[in-house]
Amino acid sequence: MKVTREEIASRAEERRAIEVRRRASARWEELIGLVFGSIVIAVALWLVYAAKTHDLAAEENSALNLNELNGPQQLTPLLAAIPSDQQDAVANAIYARKREGVRFANVGAIERIRIDKHALINGTAFAQIKPLLRVRDASAFRRSFLLWSALFFVSFFAVHIVWRVRGFTGDQVFLPAMLVLSGIGLALMVSLRDPLRDTLMFSDFASGVVTGCVALAVFAMVDYERTFGRLTYVPLIAALLLAFALGIFGSGPGVSDAKVNLFFFQPVEIIRILIVFFLAGYFAANWDALRQLRGRRGKLAAKYNMPRLDYLLPLAAGVGVSIALFFWLKDLGPALVVGALFLTLYTIARNRAGLALGGLAVIILAFGFGYLTGHPHTVSERVHMWLSPWDNHVHGGDQLADSLWSLSAGGATGTGFGLGSSETMPAAHTDLIVSALGEQGGALGILVLYLLYGVLIARSLRIAMRAPGTYSFFLVAGLALVLAYQILLITGGLLGLIPLSGVVSPFLSYGRTSMVANFVLFAIVLSVSSRQTSDEPRENFGGAMRGVAALLAVLFVIVIARFGWVQIARANQTLIRPTLVLQADGVRRYQYNPRLMEAAKLVPKGTIFDRNGLPLASSDWAQIQSHQHDYAAAGVVLSTAAPRNQGRFYPLGGPLFYLLGDTRTRLKQGATNTAFLEKTSRIRLQGYDDVAEVEQVRDPESGQITARLHRDYAALIPLVRHRYEPENPEVKAIMERPRDVRMSIDARLQMRLSDILKRD
């Protein structure tokens, strides 16, 4: 039998294809990536664990376990921050919860206890009490950390084994990249909470990853072109039903009016994927008609190559749905993602951007209308905060400032995993998780993060261009765009480029629903990558896709450049910049970077001595206690005059008040007939100059002139930058600066004179 050259070439090509599939099913590249990624994440987890457990034994010994209470009498001595006449009632109320079988998951649970709708403990008192309590011991934290860390790694390798056994030939880069991304998220979750006192968020986060890996292994095996290609409107109906349920029964995080949570999950993550399925089916069926069919009448239609009216209706519907989602759910993020997704796919389908730009303008105008009318309220406040992050009238208006402070504290290389003060940010585990990474990993960590995201998006777009059919092309392209727009929206918000919006950072933010949804998203992409490739998408949509890829690249470069500006070029200026916002009492005052306040506490305040070396004012209890006999000789009972739970001690009390002052209160701070040495020697005693200035301002509403204090903490920058380097020359220069003050008075003589005056 004669064999032609064409048959020989065909058989050779078939053998090569079989060999390629065989190598792909072995998945060696994926295994190597998983091993390398696991080593990187294991090191990160070890660093975080070491940082969080550095002083854990000492903290455990000095704190009372709420879950091991034997009676209210154990609590009473720790409640000195509460008025003495209320301490027994508070102790009894807390113990009553324990006796009812309640197991405290975090110390903050006692702050939420109500009696007759009134808080048992206010925020100020709780801040002083919290360090004295705990809800678990170090061994319980260690067991949980090791268990969930092990399950995290096992889940990814289990997916690899399943795919290898099944001969799965999907892309081999995604699984290692997802491991590293979610591993960074896991390390951040460990770092953001106190191991003895707070809820262990990393366990919920890791359980979401484990569930996501199961979903990844299952959903990657489905042929979506065959299964869903004809079900164009079913996903849309499901998405709309979920949106209506969320609008009616949903609730927002905290006091926000945004609709985010529906019972036990966040349906927005599912709605986005369902909408991508609908759009993939619609555009796969109509893209050629959108390009070829023209409007029959009008010069405008001919000039701008506009499609027929019935093909313009989907554009209007897509824009309308985006606007409706915005006002219905009172959430900017989902509306922006859905609107941008639809308009981008519409542009790709038509190969023209004019109408899509018009639709985008309409969406922006609708958002602007919502801002001007103050509806939704939360979105309006976030726009106010974005327009003026350093001076606004929004309650909680320091959120953007907190993000920028955190990023600036990280600088180029970061504080190190588990170090820094990321936990001081509100919503650090959700909206501002990238800022937490920017603090601990620095601009370098942000660059790695964007490199990983960029690889996932670029490979997804590449898979779309080689998809086996038009439906698969639009499906994968839509999912890649969802990921890209989420990343751009959240990072643009926390950088101040756009208002903060309610979208999560894929694989980093806390939330099991979003985590599982992201794994399902890439399972779909991987499924398409495992199918036979085709040149049809490249031929039909190649030009438009190159334009979209270029636009995304430009936007990513802008965001990365902004990170560099905040974290490197303007790091110190941003670090010390205060924000003028409403405080809890309704008064606008300057609020400063919490890292500066922590740095200030590292500098022990100086002691005021009399001429004989007797401490008159000190922050060192051991120093006060060492002069116990001298105070007794002056007629002072130390345990009564200077209780140990005070931050600053004045053992001689009232007789020296007008001479020393009292930093613990603002009593008579404005008096002009006092010496108040604490005030006049403030700069020397605290060891640095904060350049305090009083500003006289007129309230725009009441017209009254009020005074507020403005400080400049630039002197503390070295303590923030080199907090963990005690031998750094700049740190030593601050810490070794003389801070004590010696007076010429004799304290004993002063006390005797005071006693004589009392008797007379």
mmCIF file of N, CA, C and O in Angstrom, residues 390 401-416 419-425 434-444 446 563-577 593-599 716-725:
data_model
loop_
_atom_site.group_PDB
_atom_site.id
_atom_site.type_symbol
_atom_site.label_atom_id
_atom_site.label_comp_id
_atom_site.label_asym_id
_atom_site.label_seq_id
_atom_site.Cartn_x
_atom_site.Cartn_y
_atom_site.Cartn_z
ATOM 1 N N TRP A 390 -7.363 64.104 53.116
ATOM 2 C CA TRP A 390 -6.669 64.668 54.275
ATOM 3 C C TRP A 390 -7.486 65.720 55.009
ATOM 4 O O TRP A 390 -7.013 66.279 56.009
ATOM 5 N N ALA A 401 -6.633 57.662 54.184
ATOM 6 C CA ALA A 401 -5.381 58.080 54.829
ATOM 7 C C ALA A 401 -4.694 56.888 55.483
ATOM 8 O O ALA A 401 -3.469 56.741 55.408
ATOM 9 N N ASP A 402 -5.479 56.004 56.117
ATOM 10 C CA ASP A 402 -4.905 54.797 56.733
ATOM 11 C C ASP A 402 -4.195 53.941 55.702
ATOM 12 O O ASP A 402 -3.132 53.379 55.963
ATOM 13 N N SER A 403 -4.799 53.815 54.522
ATOM 14 C CA SER A 403 -4.189 53.027 53.449
ATOM 15 C C SER A 403 -2.863 53.637 53.018
ATOM 16 O O SER A 403 -1.848 52.934 52.889
ATOM 17 N N LEU A 404 -2.857 54.948 52.797
ATOM 18 C CA LEU A 404 -1.642 55.628 52.343
ATOM 19 C C LEU A 404 -0.564 55.612 53.426
ATOM 20 O O LEU A 404 0.629 55.467 53.127
ATOM 21 N N TRP A 405 -0.966 55.737 54.695
ATOM 22 C CA TRP A 405 0.007 55.648 55.794
ATOM 23 C C TRP A 405 0.670 54.275 55.809
ATOM 24 O O TRP A 405 1.873 54.158 56.006
ATOM 25 N N SER A 406 -0.149 53.235 55.631
ATOM 26 C CA SER A 406 0.385 51.876 55.662
ATOM 27 C C SER A 406 1.374 51.649 54.528
ATOM 28 O O SER A 406 2.465 51.096 54.729
ATOM 29 N N LEU A 407 1.000 52.087 53.331
ATOM 30 C CA LEU A 407 1.893 51.918 52.180
ATOM 31 C C LEU A 407 3.190 52.695 52.371
ATOM 32 O O LEU A 407 4.280 52.186 52.076
ATOM 33 N N SER A 408 3.091 53.924 52.863
ATOM 34 C CA SER A 408 4.293 54.739 53.049
ATOM 35 C C SER A 408 5.193 54.147 54.124
ATOM 36 O O SER A 408 6.423 54.264 54.051
ATOM 37 N N ALA A 409 4.595 53.493 55.125
ATOM 38 C CA ALA A 409 5.405 52.859 56.169
ATOM 39 C C ALA A 409 6.206 51.690 55.615
ATOM 40 O O ALA A 409 7.303 51.384 56.101
ATOM 41 N N GLY A 410 5.673 51.025 54.587
ATOM 42 C CA GLY A 410 6.390 49.898 53.991
ATOM 43 C C GLY A 410 7.590 50.313 53.171
ATOM 44 O O GLY A 410 8.588 49.596 53.102
ATOM 45 N N GLY A 411 7.505 51.488 52.546
ATOM 46 C CA GLY A 411 8.629 51.955 51.748
ATOM 47 C C GLY A 411 8.951 51.007 50.608
ATOM 48 O O GLY A 411 8.076 50.357 50.029
ATOM 49 N N ALA A 412 10.208 50.888 50.280
ATOM 50 C CA ALA A 412 10.637 50.086 49.131
ATOM 51 C C ALA A 412 10.640 48.594 49.440
ATOM 52 O O ALA A 412 10.239 47.779 48.611
ATOM 53 N N THR A 413 11.088 48.209 50.632
ATOM 54 C CA THR A 413 11.273 46.778 50.934
ATOM 55 C C THR A 413 10.362 46.256 52.030
ATOM 56 O O THR A 413 10.343 45.047 52.278
ATOM 57 N N GLY A 414 9.611 47.101 52.710
ATOM 58 C CA GLY A 414 8.653 46.635 53.701
ATOM 59 C C GLY A 414 9.238 46.445 55.086
ATOM 60 O O GLY A 414 10.455 46.421 55.286
ATOM 61 N N THR A 415 8.350 46.281 56.043
ATOM 62 C CA THR A 415 8.756 46.063 57.437
ATOM 63 C C THR A 415 9.123 44.606 57.700
ATOM 64 O O THR A 415 9.785 44.308 58.688
ATOM 65 N N GLY A 416 8.674 43.707 56.816
ATOM 66 C CA GLY A 416 8.854 42.275 57.039
ATOM 67 C C GLY A 416 7.520 41.640 57.374
ATOM 68 O O GLY A 416 6.665 42.256 58.022
ATOM 69 N N LEU A 419 5.418 41.901 60.780
ATOM 70 C CA LEU A 419 5.830 43.101 61.499
ATOM 71 C C LEU A 419 5.031 44.292 60.977
ATOM 72 O O LEU A 419 4.169 44.160 60.132
ATOM 73 N N GLY A 420 5.317 45.468 61.480
ATOM 74 C CA GLY A 420 4.552 46.635 61.084
ATOM 75 C C GLY A 420 3.277 46.759 61.901
ATOM 76 O O GLY A 420 3.101 46.089 62.923
ATOM 77 N N SER A 421 2.371 47.622 61.445
ATOM 78 C CA SER A 421 1.131 47.899 62.189
ATOM 79 C C SER A 421 -0.081 47.871 61.271
ATOM 80 O O SER A 421 -0.973 48.710 61.382
ATOM 81 N N SER A 422 -0.119 46.916 60.363
ATOM 82 C CA SER A 422 -1.229 46.833 59.409
ATOM 83 C C SER A 422 -2.568 46.641 60.106
ATOM 84 O O SER A 422 -3.609 47.056 59.584
ATOM 85 N N GLU A 423 -2.551 46.014 61.285
ATOM 86 C CA GLU A 423 -3.805 45.726 61.984
ATOM 87 C C GLU A 423 -4.508 46.989 62.470
ATOM 88 O O GLU A 423 -5.684 46.938 62.854
ATOM 89 N N THR A 424 -3.822 48.129 62.469
ATOM 90 C CA THR A 424 -4.466 49.374 62.904
ATOM 91 C C THR A 424 -5.404 49.930 61.844
ATOM 92 O O THR A 424 -6.203 50.819 62.141
ATOM 93 N N MET A 425 -5.330 49.434 60.616
ATOM 94 C CA MET A 425 -6.210 49.922 59.551
ATOM 95 C C MET A 425 -7.600 49.326 59.684
ATOM 96 O O MET A 425 -7.741 48.135 59.971
ATOM 97 N N VAL A 434 -4.344 44.834 50.300
ATOM 98 C CA VAL A 434 -3.165 45.137 49.483
ATOM 99 C C VAL A 434 -2.287 46.178 50.184
ATOM 100 O O VAL A 434 -1.060 46.135 50.084
ATOM 101 N N SER A 435 -2.912 47.116 50.894
ATOM 102 C CA SER A 435 -2.137 48.087 51.672
ATOM 103 C C SER A 435 -1.348 47.383 52.769
ATOM 104 O O SER A 435 -0.204 47.760 53.066
ATOM 105 N N ALA A 436 -1.962 46.356 53.384
ATOM 106 C CA ALA A 436 -1.240 45.576 54.404
ATOM 107 C C ALA A 436 -0.033 44.882 53.784
ATOM 108 O O ALA A 436 1.054 44.843 54.381
ATOM 109 N N LEU A 437 -0.196 44.339 52.575
ATOM 110 C CA LEU A 437 0.943 43.731 51.889
ATOM 111 C C LEU A 437 1.993 44.789 51.560
ATOM 112 O O LEU A 437 3.199 44.547 51.686
ATOM 113 N N GLY A 438 1.540 45.989 51.155
ATOM 114 C CA GLY A 438 2.469 47.059 50.847
ATOM 115 C C GLY A 438 3.288 47.480 52.048
ATOM 116 O O GLY A 438 4.450 47.884 51.902
ATOM 117 N N GLU A 439 2.706 47.386 53.237
ATOM 118 C CA GLU A 439 3.464 47.721 54.450
ATOM 119 C C GLU A 439 4.463 46.623 54.793
ATOM 120 O O GLU A 439 5.628 46.898 55.085
ATOM 121 N N GLN A 440 4.037 45.383 54.748
ATOM 122 C CA GLN A 440 4.913 44.291 55.174
ATOM 123 C C GLN A 440 5.896 43.866 54.086
ATOM 124 O O GLN A 440 7.009 43.437 54.385
ATOM 125 N N GLY A 441 5.471 43.960 52.819
ATOM 126 C CA GLY A 441 6.340 43.551 51.721
ATOM 127 C C GLY A 441 6.940 44.694 50.936
ATOM 128 O O GLY A 441 7.815 44.474 50.094
ATOM 129 N N GLY A 442 6.481 45.935 51.203
ATOM 130 C CA GLY A 442 7.019 47.097 50.521
ATOM 131 C C GLY A 442 6.622 47.152 49.050
ATOM 132 O O GLY A 442 5.821 46.355 48.557
ATOM 133 N N ALA A 443 7.215 48.118 48.343
ATOM 134 C CA ALA A 443 6.949 48.251 46.907
ATOM 135 C C ALA A 443 7.392 47.006 46.156
ATOM 136 O O ALA A 443 6.797 46.637 45.135
ATOM 137 N N LEU A 444 8.412 46.335 46.665
ATOM 138 C CA LEU A 444 8.876 45.089 46.040
ATOM 139 C C LEU A 444 7.798 44.016 46.125
ATOM 140 O O LEU A 444 7.542 43.291 45.149
ATOM 141 N N ILE A 446 4.573 44.549 46.358
ATOM 142 C CA ILE A 446 3.503 44.965 45.443
ATOM 143 C C ILE A 446 3.859 44.604 44.008
ATOM 144 O O ILE A 446 3.008 44.136 43.236
ATOM 145 N N PHE A 563 1.952 53.423 43.150
ATOM 146 C CA PHE A 563 2.532 52.744 44.319
ATOM 147 C C PHE A 563 3.950 53.259 44.566
ATOM 148 O O PHE A 563 4.328 53.539 45.707
ATOM 149 N N GLY A 564 4.741 53.371 43.507
ATOM 150 C CA GLY A 564 6.100 53.868 43.658
ATOM 151 C C GLY A 564 6.147 55.286 44.186
ATOM 152 O O GLY A 564 7.002 55.631 45.008
ATOM 153 N N TRP A 565 5.206 56.124 43.732
ATOM 154 C CA TRP A 565 5.140 57.504 44.201
ATOM 155 C C TRP A 565 4.855 57.557 45.699
ATOM 156 O O TRP A 565 5.495 58.312 46.443
ATOM 157 N N VAL A 566 3.872 56.749 46.159
ATOM 158 C CA VAL A 566 3.480 56.759 47.574
ATOM 159 C C VAL A 566 4.533 56.092 48.445
ATOM 160 O O VAL A 566 4.866 56.592 49.530
ATOM 161 N N GLN A 567 5.097 54.977 47.988
ATOM 162 C CA GLN A 567 5.963 54.170 48.836
ATOM 163 C C GLN A 567 7.440 54.552 48.767
ATOM 164 O O GLN A 567 8.193 54.203 49.681
ATOM 165 N N ILE A 568 7.833 55.245 47.722
ATOM 166 C CA ILE A 568 9.264 55.570 47.576
ATOM 167 C C ILE A 568 9.469 57.081 47.459
ATOM 168 O O ILE A 568 10.124 57.696 48.297
ATOM 169 N N ALA A 569 8.879 57.678 46.412
ATOM 170 C CA ALA A 569 9.149 59.095 46.157
ATOM 171 C C ALA A 569 8.624 60.002 47.265
ATOM 172 O O ALA A 569 9.287 60.965 47.660
ATOM 173 N N ARG A 570 7.419 59.722 47.793
ATOM 174 C CA ARG A 570 6.804 60.583 48.809
ATOM 175 C C ARG A 570 6.532 59.830 50.097
ATOM 176 O O ARG A 570 5.601 60.163 50.841
ATOM 177 N N ALA A 571 7.342 58.847 50.385
ATOM 178 C CA ALA A 571 7.065 57.980 51.536
ATOM 179 C C ALA A 571 7.079 58.752 52.855
ATOM 180 O O ALA A 571 6.144 58.650 53.662
ATOM 181 N N ASN A 572 8.124 59.517 53.123
ATOM 182 C CA ASN A 572 8.223 60.220 54.407
ATOM 183 C C ASN A 572 7.166 61.306 54.540
ATOM 184 O O ASN A 572 6.592 61.496 55.623
ATOM 185 N N GLN A 573 6.899 62.035 53.452
ATOM 186 C CA GLN A 573 5.897 63.094 53.515
ATOM 187 C C GLN A 573 4.517 62.521 53.808
ATOM 188 O O GLN A 573 3.738 63.107 54.566
ATOM 189 N N THR A 574 4.198 61.375 53.199
ATOM 190 C CA THR A 574 2.899 60.746 53.440
ATOM 191 C C THR A 574 2.835 60.150 54.838
ATOM 192 O O THR A 574 1.792 60.198 55.500
ATOM 193 N N LEU A 575 3.939 59.594 55.299
ATOM 194 C CA LEU A 575 3.994 58.949 56.611
ATOM 195 C C LEU A 575 3.597 59.899 57.731
ATOM 196 O O LEU A 575 2.900 59.509 58.678
ATOM 197 N N ILE A 576 4.036 61.157 57.660
ATOM 198 C CA ILE A 576 3.819 62.096 58.772
ATOM 199 C C ILE A 576 2.646 63.037 58.523
ATOM 200 O O ILE A 576 2.331 63.860 59.391
ATOM 201 N N ARG A 577 1.982 62.925 57.371
ATOM 202 C CA ARG A 577 0.905 63.863 57.066
ATOM 203 C C ARG A 577 -0.339 63.535 57.893
ATOM 204 O O ARG A 577 -0.828 62.400 57.872
ATOM 205 N N ASN A 593 -0.840 59.287 61.933
ATOM 206 C CA ASN A 593 -0.477 57.911 61.607
ATOM 207 C C ASN A 593 -0.250 57.131 62.903
ATOM 208 O O ASN A 593 0.607 57.510 63.715
ATOM 209 N N PRO A 594 -1.001 56.040 63.138
ATOM 210 C CA PRO A 594 -0.816 55.268 64.382
ATOM 211 C C PRO A 594 0.610 54.768 64.567
ATOM 212 O O PRO A 594 1.052 54.550 65.697
ATOM 213 N N ARG A 595 1.339 54.598 63.489
ATOM 214 C CA ARG A 595 2.726 54.125 63.595
ATOM 215 C C ARG A 595 3.610 55.172 64.261
ATOM 216 O O ARG A 595 4.562 54.826 64.966
ATOM 217 N N LEU A 596 3.289 56.436 64.040
ATOM 218 C CA LEU A 596 4.018 57.503 64.715
ATOM 219 C C LEU A 596 3.699 57.511 66.202
ATOM 220 O O LEU A 596 4.584 57.737 67.042
ATOM 221 N N MET A 597 2.434 57.258 66.533
ATOM 222 C CA MET A 597 2.045 57.221 67.946
ATOM 223 C C MET A 597 2.715 56.048 68.660
ATOM 224 O O MET A 597 3.135 56.165 69.818
ATOM 225 N N GLU A 598 2.829 54.918 67.980
ATOM 226 C CA GLU A 598 3.522 53.770 68.568
ATOM 227 C C GLU A 598 5.007 54.059 68.728
ATOM 228 O O GLU A 598 5.629 53.676 69.720
ATOM 229 N N ALA A 599 5.582 54.742 67.735
ATOM 230 C CA ALA A 599 6.999 55.104 67.824
ATOM 231 C C ALA A 599 7.243 56.039 68.994
ATOM 232 O O ALA A 599 8.260 55.932 69.695
ATOM 233 N N LEU A 716 10.192 61.618 64.406
ATOM 234 C CA LEU A 716 10.018 60.202 64.755
ATOM 235 C C LEU A 716 10.181 59.271 63.552
ATOM 236 O O LEU A 716 10.069 58.049 63.707
ATOM 237 N N ILE A 717 10.417 59.819 62.371
ATOM 238 C CA ILE A 717 10.542 58.976 61.170
ATOM 239 C C ILE A 717 11.581 57.863 61.358
ATOM 240 O O ILE A 717 11.314 56.699 61.002
ATOM 241 N N PRO A 718 12.778 58.137 61.902
ATOM 242 C CA PRO A 718 13.754 57.044 62.075
ATOM 243 C C PRO A 718 13.234 55.898 62.943
ATOM 244 O O PRO A 718 13.575 54.732 62.706
ATOM 245 N N LEU A 719 12.411 56.208 63.949
ATOM 246 C CA LEU A 719 11.884 55.147 64.812
ATOM 247 C C LEU A 719 10.870 54.275 64.081
ATOM 248 O O LEU A 719 10.706 53.097 64.417
ATOM 249 N N VAL A 720 10.180 54.840 63.100
ATOM 250 C CA VAL A 720 9.250 54.041 62.289
ATOM 251 C C VAL A 720 10.018 53.220 61.263
ATOM 252 O O VAL A 720 9.774 52.029 61.086
ATOM 253 N N ARG A 721 10.969 53.855 60.604
ATOM 254 C CA ARG A 721 11.730 53.179 59.548
ATOM 255 C C ARG A 721 12.635 52.077 60.104
ATOM 256 O O ARG A 721 12.868 51.063 59.458
ATOM 257 N N HIS A 722 13.177 52.280 61.312
ATOM 258 C CA HIS A 722 14.155 51.340 61.876
ATOM 259 C C HIS A 722 13.683 50.817 63.233
ATOM 260 O O HIS A 722 14.483 50.653 64.155
ATOM 261 N N ARG A 723 12.374 50.564 63.299
ATOM 262 C CA ARG A 723 11.768 50.147 64.570
ATOM 263 C C ARG A 723 12.405 48.881 65.138
ATOM 264 O O ARG A 723 12.532 48.730 66.338
ATOM 265 N N TYR A 724 12.836 47.995 64.270
ATOM 266 C CA TYR A 724 13.383 46.713 64.714
ATOM 267 C C TYR A 724 14.911 46.687 64.605
ATOM 268 O O TYR A 724 15.509 45.621 64.548
ATOM 269 N N GLU A 725 15.510 47.874 64.571
ATOM 270 C CA GLU A 725 16.969 47.983 64.501
ATOM 271 C C GLU A 725 17.462 48.900 65.622
ATOM 272 O O GLU A 725 17.788 50.069 65.390
#
